[in-house]
PDB file of C-alpha atoms in Angstrom:
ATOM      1  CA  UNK A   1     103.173 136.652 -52.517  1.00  0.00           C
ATOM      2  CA  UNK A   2      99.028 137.417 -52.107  1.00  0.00           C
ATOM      3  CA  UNK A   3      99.357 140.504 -53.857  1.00  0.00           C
ATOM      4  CA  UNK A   4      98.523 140.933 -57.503  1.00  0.00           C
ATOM      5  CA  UNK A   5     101.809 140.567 -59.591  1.00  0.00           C
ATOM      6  CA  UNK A   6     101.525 144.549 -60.386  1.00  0.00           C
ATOM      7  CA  UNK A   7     101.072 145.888 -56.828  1.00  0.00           C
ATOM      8  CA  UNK A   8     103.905 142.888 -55.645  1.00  0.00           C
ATOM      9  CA  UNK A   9     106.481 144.107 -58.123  1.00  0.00           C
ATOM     10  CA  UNK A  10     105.424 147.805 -56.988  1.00  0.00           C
ATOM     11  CA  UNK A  11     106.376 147.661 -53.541  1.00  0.00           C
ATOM     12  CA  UNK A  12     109.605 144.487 -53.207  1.00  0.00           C
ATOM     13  CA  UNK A  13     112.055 146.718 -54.453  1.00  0.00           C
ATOM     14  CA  UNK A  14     111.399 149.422 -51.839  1.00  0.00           C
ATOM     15  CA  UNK A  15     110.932 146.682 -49.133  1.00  0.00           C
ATOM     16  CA  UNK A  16     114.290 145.014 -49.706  1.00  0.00           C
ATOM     17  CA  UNK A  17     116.011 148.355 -49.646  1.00  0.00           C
ATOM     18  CA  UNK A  18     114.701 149.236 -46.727  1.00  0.00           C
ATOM     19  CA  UNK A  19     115.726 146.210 -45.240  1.00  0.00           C
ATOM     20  CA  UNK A  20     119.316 145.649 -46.893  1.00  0.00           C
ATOM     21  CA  UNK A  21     120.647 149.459 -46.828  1.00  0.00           C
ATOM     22  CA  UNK A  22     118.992 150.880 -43.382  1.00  0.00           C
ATOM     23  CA  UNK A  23     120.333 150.565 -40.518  1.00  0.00           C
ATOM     24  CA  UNK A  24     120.500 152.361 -37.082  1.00  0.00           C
ATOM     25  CA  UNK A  25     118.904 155.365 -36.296  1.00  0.00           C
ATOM     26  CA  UNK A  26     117.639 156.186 -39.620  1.00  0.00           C
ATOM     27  CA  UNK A  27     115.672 152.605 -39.969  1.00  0.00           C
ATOM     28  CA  UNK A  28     113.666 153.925 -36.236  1.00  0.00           C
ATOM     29  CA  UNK A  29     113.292 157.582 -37.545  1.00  0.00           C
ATOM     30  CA  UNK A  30     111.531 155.232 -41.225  1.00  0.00           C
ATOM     31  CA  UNK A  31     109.705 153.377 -38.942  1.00  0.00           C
ATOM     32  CA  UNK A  32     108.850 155.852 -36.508  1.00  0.00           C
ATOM     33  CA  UNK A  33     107.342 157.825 -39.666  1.00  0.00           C
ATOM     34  CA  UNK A  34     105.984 154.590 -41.203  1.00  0.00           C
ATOM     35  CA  UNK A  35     103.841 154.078 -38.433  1.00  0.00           C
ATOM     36  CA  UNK A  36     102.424 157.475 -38.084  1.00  0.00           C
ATOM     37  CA  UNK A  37     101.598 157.596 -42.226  1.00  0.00           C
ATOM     38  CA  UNK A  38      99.657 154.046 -41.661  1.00  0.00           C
ATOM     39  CA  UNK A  39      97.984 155.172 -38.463  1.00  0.00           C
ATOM     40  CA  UNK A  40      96.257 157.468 -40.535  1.00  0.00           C
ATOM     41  CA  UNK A  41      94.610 154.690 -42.209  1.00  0.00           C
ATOM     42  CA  UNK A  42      93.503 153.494 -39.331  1.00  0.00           C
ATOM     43  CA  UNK A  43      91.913 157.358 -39.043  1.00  0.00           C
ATOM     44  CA  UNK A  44      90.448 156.801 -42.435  1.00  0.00           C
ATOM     45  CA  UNK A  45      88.866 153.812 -41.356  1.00  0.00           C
ATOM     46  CA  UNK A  46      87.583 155.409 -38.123  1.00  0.00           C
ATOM     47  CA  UNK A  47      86.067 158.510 -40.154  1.00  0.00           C
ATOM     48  CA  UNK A  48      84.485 156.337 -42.574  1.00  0.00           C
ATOM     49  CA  UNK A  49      82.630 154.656 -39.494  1.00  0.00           C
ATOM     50  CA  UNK A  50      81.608 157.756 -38.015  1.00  0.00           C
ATOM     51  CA  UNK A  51      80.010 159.082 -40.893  1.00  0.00           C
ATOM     52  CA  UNK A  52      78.522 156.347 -41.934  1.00  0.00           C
ATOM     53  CA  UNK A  53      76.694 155.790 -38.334  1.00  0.00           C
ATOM     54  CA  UNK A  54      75.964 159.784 -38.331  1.00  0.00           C
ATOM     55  CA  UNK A  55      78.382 159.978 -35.073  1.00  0.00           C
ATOM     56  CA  UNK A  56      81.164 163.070 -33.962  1.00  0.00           C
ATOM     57  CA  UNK A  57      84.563 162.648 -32.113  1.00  0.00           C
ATOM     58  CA  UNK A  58      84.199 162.284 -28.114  1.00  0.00           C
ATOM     59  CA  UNK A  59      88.191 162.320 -27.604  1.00  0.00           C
ATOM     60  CA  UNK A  60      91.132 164.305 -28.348  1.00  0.00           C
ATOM     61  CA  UNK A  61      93.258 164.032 -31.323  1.00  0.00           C
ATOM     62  CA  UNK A  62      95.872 162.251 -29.648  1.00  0.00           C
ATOM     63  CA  UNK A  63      93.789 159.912 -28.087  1.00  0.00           C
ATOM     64  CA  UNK A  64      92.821 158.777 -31.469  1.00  0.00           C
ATOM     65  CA  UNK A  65      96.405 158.642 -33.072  1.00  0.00           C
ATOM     66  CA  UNK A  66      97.811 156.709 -30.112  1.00  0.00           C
ATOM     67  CA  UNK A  67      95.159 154.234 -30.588  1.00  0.00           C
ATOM     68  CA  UNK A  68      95.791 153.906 -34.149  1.00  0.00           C
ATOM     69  CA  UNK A  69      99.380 153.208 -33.308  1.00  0.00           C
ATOM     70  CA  UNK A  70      98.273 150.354 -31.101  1.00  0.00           C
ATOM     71  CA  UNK A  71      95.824 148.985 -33.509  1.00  0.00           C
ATOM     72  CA  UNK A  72      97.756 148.716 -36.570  1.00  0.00           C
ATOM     73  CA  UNK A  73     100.478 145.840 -34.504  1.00  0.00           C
ATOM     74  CA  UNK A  74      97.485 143.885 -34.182  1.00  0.00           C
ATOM     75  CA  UNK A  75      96.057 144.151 -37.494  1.00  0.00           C
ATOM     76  CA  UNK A  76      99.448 143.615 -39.147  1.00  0.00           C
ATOM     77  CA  UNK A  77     100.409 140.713 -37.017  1.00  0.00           C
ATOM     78  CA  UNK A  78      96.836 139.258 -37.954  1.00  0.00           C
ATOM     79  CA  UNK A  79      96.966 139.578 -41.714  1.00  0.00           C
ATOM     80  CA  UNK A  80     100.230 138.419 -41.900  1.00  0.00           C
ATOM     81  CA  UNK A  81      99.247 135.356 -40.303  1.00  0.00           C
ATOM     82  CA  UNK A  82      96.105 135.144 -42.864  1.00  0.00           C
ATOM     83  CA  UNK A  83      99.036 135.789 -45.982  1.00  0.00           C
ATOM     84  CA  UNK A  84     101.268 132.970 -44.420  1.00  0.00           C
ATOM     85  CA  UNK A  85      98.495 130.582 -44.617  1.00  0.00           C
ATOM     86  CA  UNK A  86      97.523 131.224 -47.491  1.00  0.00           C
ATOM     87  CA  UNK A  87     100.960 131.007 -49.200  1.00  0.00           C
ATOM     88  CA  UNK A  88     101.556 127.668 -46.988  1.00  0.00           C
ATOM     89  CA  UNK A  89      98.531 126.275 -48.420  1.00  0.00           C
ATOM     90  CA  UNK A  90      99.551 126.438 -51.819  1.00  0.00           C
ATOM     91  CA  UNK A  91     102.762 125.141 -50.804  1.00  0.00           C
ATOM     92  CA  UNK A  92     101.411 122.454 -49.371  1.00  0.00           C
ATOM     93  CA  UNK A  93      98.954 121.501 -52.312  1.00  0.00           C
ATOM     94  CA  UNK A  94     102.024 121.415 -54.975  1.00  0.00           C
ATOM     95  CA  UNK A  95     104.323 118.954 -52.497  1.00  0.00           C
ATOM     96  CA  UNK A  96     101.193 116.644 -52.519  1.00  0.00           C
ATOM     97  CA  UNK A  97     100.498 116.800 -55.943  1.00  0.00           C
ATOM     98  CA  UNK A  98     103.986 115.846 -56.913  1.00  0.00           C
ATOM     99  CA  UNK A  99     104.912 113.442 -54.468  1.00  0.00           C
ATOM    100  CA  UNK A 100     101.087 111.674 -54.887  1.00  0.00           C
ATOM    101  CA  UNK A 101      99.595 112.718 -58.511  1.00  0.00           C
ATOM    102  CA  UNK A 102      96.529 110.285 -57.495  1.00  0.00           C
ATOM    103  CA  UNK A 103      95.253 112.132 -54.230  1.00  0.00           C
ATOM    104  CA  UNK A 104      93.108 114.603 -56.057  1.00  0.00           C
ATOM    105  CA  UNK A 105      90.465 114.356 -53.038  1.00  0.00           C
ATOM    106  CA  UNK A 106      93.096 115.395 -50.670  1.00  0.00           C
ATOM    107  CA  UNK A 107      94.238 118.312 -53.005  1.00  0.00           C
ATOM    108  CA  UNK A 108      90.071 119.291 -52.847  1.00  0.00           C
ATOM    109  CA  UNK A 109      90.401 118.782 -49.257  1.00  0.00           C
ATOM    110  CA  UNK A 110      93.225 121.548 -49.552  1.00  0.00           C
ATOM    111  CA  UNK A 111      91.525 123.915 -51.764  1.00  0.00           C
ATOM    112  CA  UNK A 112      89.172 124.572 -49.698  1.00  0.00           C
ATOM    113  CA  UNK A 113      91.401 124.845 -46.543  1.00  0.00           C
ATOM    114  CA  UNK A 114      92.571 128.263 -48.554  1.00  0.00           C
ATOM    115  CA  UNK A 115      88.955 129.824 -46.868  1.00  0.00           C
ATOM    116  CA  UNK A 116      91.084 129.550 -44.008  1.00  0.00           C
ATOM    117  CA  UNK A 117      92.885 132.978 -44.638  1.00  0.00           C
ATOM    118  CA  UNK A 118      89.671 134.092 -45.644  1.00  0.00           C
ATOM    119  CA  UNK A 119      88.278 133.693 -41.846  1.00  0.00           C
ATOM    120  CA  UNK A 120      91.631 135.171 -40.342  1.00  0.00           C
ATOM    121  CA  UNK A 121      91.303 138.267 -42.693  1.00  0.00           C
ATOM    122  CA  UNK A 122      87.261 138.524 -41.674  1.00  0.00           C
ATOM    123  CA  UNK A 123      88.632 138.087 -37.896  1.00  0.00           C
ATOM    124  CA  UNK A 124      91.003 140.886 -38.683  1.00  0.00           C
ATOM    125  CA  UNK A 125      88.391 143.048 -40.135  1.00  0.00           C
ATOM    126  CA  UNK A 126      85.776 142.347 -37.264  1.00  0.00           C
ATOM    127  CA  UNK A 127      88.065 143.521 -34.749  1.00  0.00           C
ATOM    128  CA  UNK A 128      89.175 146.514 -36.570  1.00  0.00           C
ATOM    129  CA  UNK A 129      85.163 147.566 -36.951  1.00  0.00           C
ATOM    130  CA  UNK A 130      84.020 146.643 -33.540  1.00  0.00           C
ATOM    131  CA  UNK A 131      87.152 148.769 -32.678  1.00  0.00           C
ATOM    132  CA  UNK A 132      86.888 152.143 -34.649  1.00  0.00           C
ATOM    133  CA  UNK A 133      82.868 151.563 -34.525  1.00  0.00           C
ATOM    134  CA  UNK A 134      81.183 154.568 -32.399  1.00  0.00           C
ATOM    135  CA  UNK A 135      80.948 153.377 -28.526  1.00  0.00           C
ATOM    136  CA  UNK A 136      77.185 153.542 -28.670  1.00  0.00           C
ATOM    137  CA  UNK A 137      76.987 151.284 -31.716  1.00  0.00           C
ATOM    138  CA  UNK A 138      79.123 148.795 -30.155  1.00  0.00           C
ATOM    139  CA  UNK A 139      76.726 146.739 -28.466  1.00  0.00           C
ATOM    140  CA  UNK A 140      75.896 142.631 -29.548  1.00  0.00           C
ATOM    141  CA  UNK A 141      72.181 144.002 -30.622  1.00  0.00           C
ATOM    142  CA  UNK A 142      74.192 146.191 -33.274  1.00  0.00           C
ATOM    143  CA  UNK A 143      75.812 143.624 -36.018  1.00  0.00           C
ATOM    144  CA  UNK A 144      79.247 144.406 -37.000  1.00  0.00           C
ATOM    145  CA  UNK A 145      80.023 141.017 -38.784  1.00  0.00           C
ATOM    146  CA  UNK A 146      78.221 141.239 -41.854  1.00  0.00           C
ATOM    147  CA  UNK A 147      79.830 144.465 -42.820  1.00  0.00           C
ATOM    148  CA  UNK A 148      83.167 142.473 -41.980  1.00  0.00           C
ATOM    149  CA  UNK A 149      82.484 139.540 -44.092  1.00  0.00           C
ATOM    150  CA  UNK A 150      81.384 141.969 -47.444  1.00  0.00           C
ATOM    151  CA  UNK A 151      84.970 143.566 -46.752  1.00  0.00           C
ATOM    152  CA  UNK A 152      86.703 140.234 -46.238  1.00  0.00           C
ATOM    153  CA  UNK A 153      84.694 138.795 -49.455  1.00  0.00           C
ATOM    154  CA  UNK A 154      85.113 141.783 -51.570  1.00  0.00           C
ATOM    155  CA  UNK A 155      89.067 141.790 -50.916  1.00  0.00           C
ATOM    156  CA  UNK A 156      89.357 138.323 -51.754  1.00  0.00           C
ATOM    157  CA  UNK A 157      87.364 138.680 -54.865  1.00  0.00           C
ATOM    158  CA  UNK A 158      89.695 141.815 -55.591  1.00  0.00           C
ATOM    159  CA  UNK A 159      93.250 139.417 -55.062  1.00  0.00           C
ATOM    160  CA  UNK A 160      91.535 136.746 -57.328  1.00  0.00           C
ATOM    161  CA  UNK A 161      90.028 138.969 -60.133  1.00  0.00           C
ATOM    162  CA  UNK A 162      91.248 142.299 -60.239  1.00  0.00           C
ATOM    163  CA  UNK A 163      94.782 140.975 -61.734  1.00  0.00           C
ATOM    164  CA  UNK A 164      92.769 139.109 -64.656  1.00  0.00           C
ATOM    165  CA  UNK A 165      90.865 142.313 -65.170  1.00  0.00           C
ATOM    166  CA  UNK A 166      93.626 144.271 -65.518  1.00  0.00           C
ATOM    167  CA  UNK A 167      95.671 141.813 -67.838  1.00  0.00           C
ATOM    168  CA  UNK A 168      92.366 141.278 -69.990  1.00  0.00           C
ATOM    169  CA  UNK A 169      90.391 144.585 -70.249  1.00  0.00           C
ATOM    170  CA  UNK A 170      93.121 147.767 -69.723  1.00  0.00           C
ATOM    171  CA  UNK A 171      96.904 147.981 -71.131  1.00  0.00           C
ATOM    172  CA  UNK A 172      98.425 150.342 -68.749  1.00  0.00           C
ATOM    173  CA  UNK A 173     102.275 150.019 -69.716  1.00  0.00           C
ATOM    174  CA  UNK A 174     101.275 151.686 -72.671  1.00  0.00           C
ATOM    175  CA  UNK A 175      98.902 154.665 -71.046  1.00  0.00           C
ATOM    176  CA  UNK A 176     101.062 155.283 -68.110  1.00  0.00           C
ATOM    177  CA  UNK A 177     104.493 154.123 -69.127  1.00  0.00           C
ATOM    178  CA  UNK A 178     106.655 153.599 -65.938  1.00  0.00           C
ATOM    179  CA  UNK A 179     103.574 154.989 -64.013  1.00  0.00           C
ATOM    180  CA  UNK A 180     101.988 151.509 -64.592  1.00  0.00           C
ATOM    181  CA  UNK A 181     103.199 149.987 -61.388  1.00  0.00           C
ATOM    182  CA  UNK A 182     101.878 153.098 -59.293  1.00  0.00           C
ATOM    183  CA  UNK A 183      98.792 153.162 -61.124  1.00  0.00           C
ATOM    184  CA  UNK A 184      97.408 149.427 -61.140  1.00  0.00           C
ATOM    185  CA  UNK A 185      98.517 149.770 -56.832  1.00  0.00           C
ATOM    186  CA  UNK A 186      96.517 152.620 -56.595  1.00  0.00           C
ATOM    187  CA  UNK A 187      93.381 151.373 -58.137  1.00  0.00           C
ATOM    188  CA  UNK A 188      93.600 147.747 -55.970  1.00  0.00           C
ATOM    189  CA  UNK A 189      93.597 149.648 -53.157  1.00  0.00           C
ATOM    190  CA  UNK A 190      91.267 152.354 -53.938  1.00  0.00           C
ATOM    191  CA  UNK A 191      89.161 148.964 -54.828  1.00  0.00           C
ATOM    192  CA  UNK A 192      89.834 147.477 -51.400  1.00  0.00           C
ATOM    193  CA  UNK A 193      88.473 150.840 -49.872  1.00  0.00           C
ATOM    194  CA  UNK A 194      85.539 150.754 -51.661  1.00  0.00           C
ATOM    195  CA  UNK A 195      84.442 147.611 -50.415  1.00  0.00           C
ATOM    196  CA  UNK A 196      85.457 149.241 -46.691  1.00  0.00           C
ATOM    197  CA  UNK A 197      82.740 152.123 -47.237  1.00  0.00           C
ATOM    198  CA  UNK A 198      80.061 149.887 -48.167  1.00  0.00           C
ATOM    199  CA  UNK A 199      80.870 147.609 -44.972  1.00  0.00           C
ATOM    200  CA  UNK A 200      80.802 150.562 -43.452  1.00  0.00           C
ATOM    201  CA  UNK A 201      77.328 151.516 -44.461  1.00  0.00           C
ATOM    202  CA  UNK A 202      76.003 148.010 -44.393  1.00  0.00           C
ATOM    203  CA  UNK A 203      76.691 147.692 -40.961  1.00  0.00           C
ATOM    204  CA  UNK A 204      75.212 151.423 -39.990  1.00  0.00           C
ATOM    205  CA  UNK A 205      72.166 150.445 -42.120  1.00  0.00           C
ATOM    206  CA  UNK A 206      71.218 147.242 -40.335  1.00  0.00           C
ATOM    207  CA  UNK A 207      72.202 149.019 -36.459  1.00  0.00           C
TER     208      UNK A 207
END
């Protein structure tokens, strides 16, 4: 429901398969090979770090995937809670609205209760960084928030304007045909990772 409308369409039809026609064994062997595909994001993330801080690998590969494995239950159970909060939110704000037309200072007290999902999703981030960051960079006289909160501000400036970008500037049913979907996912995330990189770097540039 946080998602741009593109990316959202995109990927509910494959969700609700998954989770209407799968069953058994085959739904453990999907997730078994769900979680190895997204653990390699959590790789990505990791390599970004280390080049960014000029640093090698110190551990086996499958050290480093087993971690991954671990890490993504946490960050998923995180952002999930920052999405819920923020859909709540909104919830909230319209049941006021109707049932109380006049309480526009409460709805203002609201709208800015939605930073609240902002704060979970720069928790999230923090802990991924201070995480995947090299072990000699991980030390409180090395600053891992700031990168955190460019990532955290940059993906919240990508839900709220990259939709009206798209809509406004680029026509993409008409370049990519059914591709359009695929397409406008590919650039909000290749967006989101953008924003990771220069996190990345802002942190290794201040340690």
């Amino acid at each position: 429901a946080t998602l741009p409308e593109s990316v959202r369409v995109l990927l509910a039809q494959p969700l609700h398969d998954v989770l209407t026609q799968r069953t058994g064994w085959l739904l453990w062997i999907g997730g078994a090979v769900g979680l190895w595909t997204v653990g390699s994001f959590i790789e990505t993330v990791r390599d970004i770090l280390r080049r960014a801080y000029g640093a090698t690998m110190s551990a086996p590969f499958w050290h480093y995937r087993l971690s991954s494995m671990g890490m993504i239950f946490g960050a998923v159970i995180l952002m999930m809670i920052a999405f819920a909060a923020q859909v709540l939110l909104v919830a909230v704000e319209q049941f006021i609205y109707r049932l109380f037309p006049f309480a526009n200072d409460l709805i203002g007290w609201i709208q800015v209760g939605r930073l609240v999902p902002l704060l979970i999703a720069w928790g999230a981030i923090y802990a991924l960084m201070w995480t995947l960051t090299p072990s000699s960079y991980r030390l409180g006289r090395f600053p891992k928030w700031p990168g955190a909160l460019f990532v955290a501000l940059w993906w919240y400036g990508a839900l709220t304007a990259l939709p009206l970008l798209i809509s406004s500037v680029a026509n993409y049913d008409l370049t990519y045909g059914s591709l359009a979907g695929v397409i406008i996912a590919l650039v909000f995330f290749w967006f989101v990772g953008l924003g990771f990189v220069i996190g990345a770097h802002l942190n290794a540039a201040l340690s």
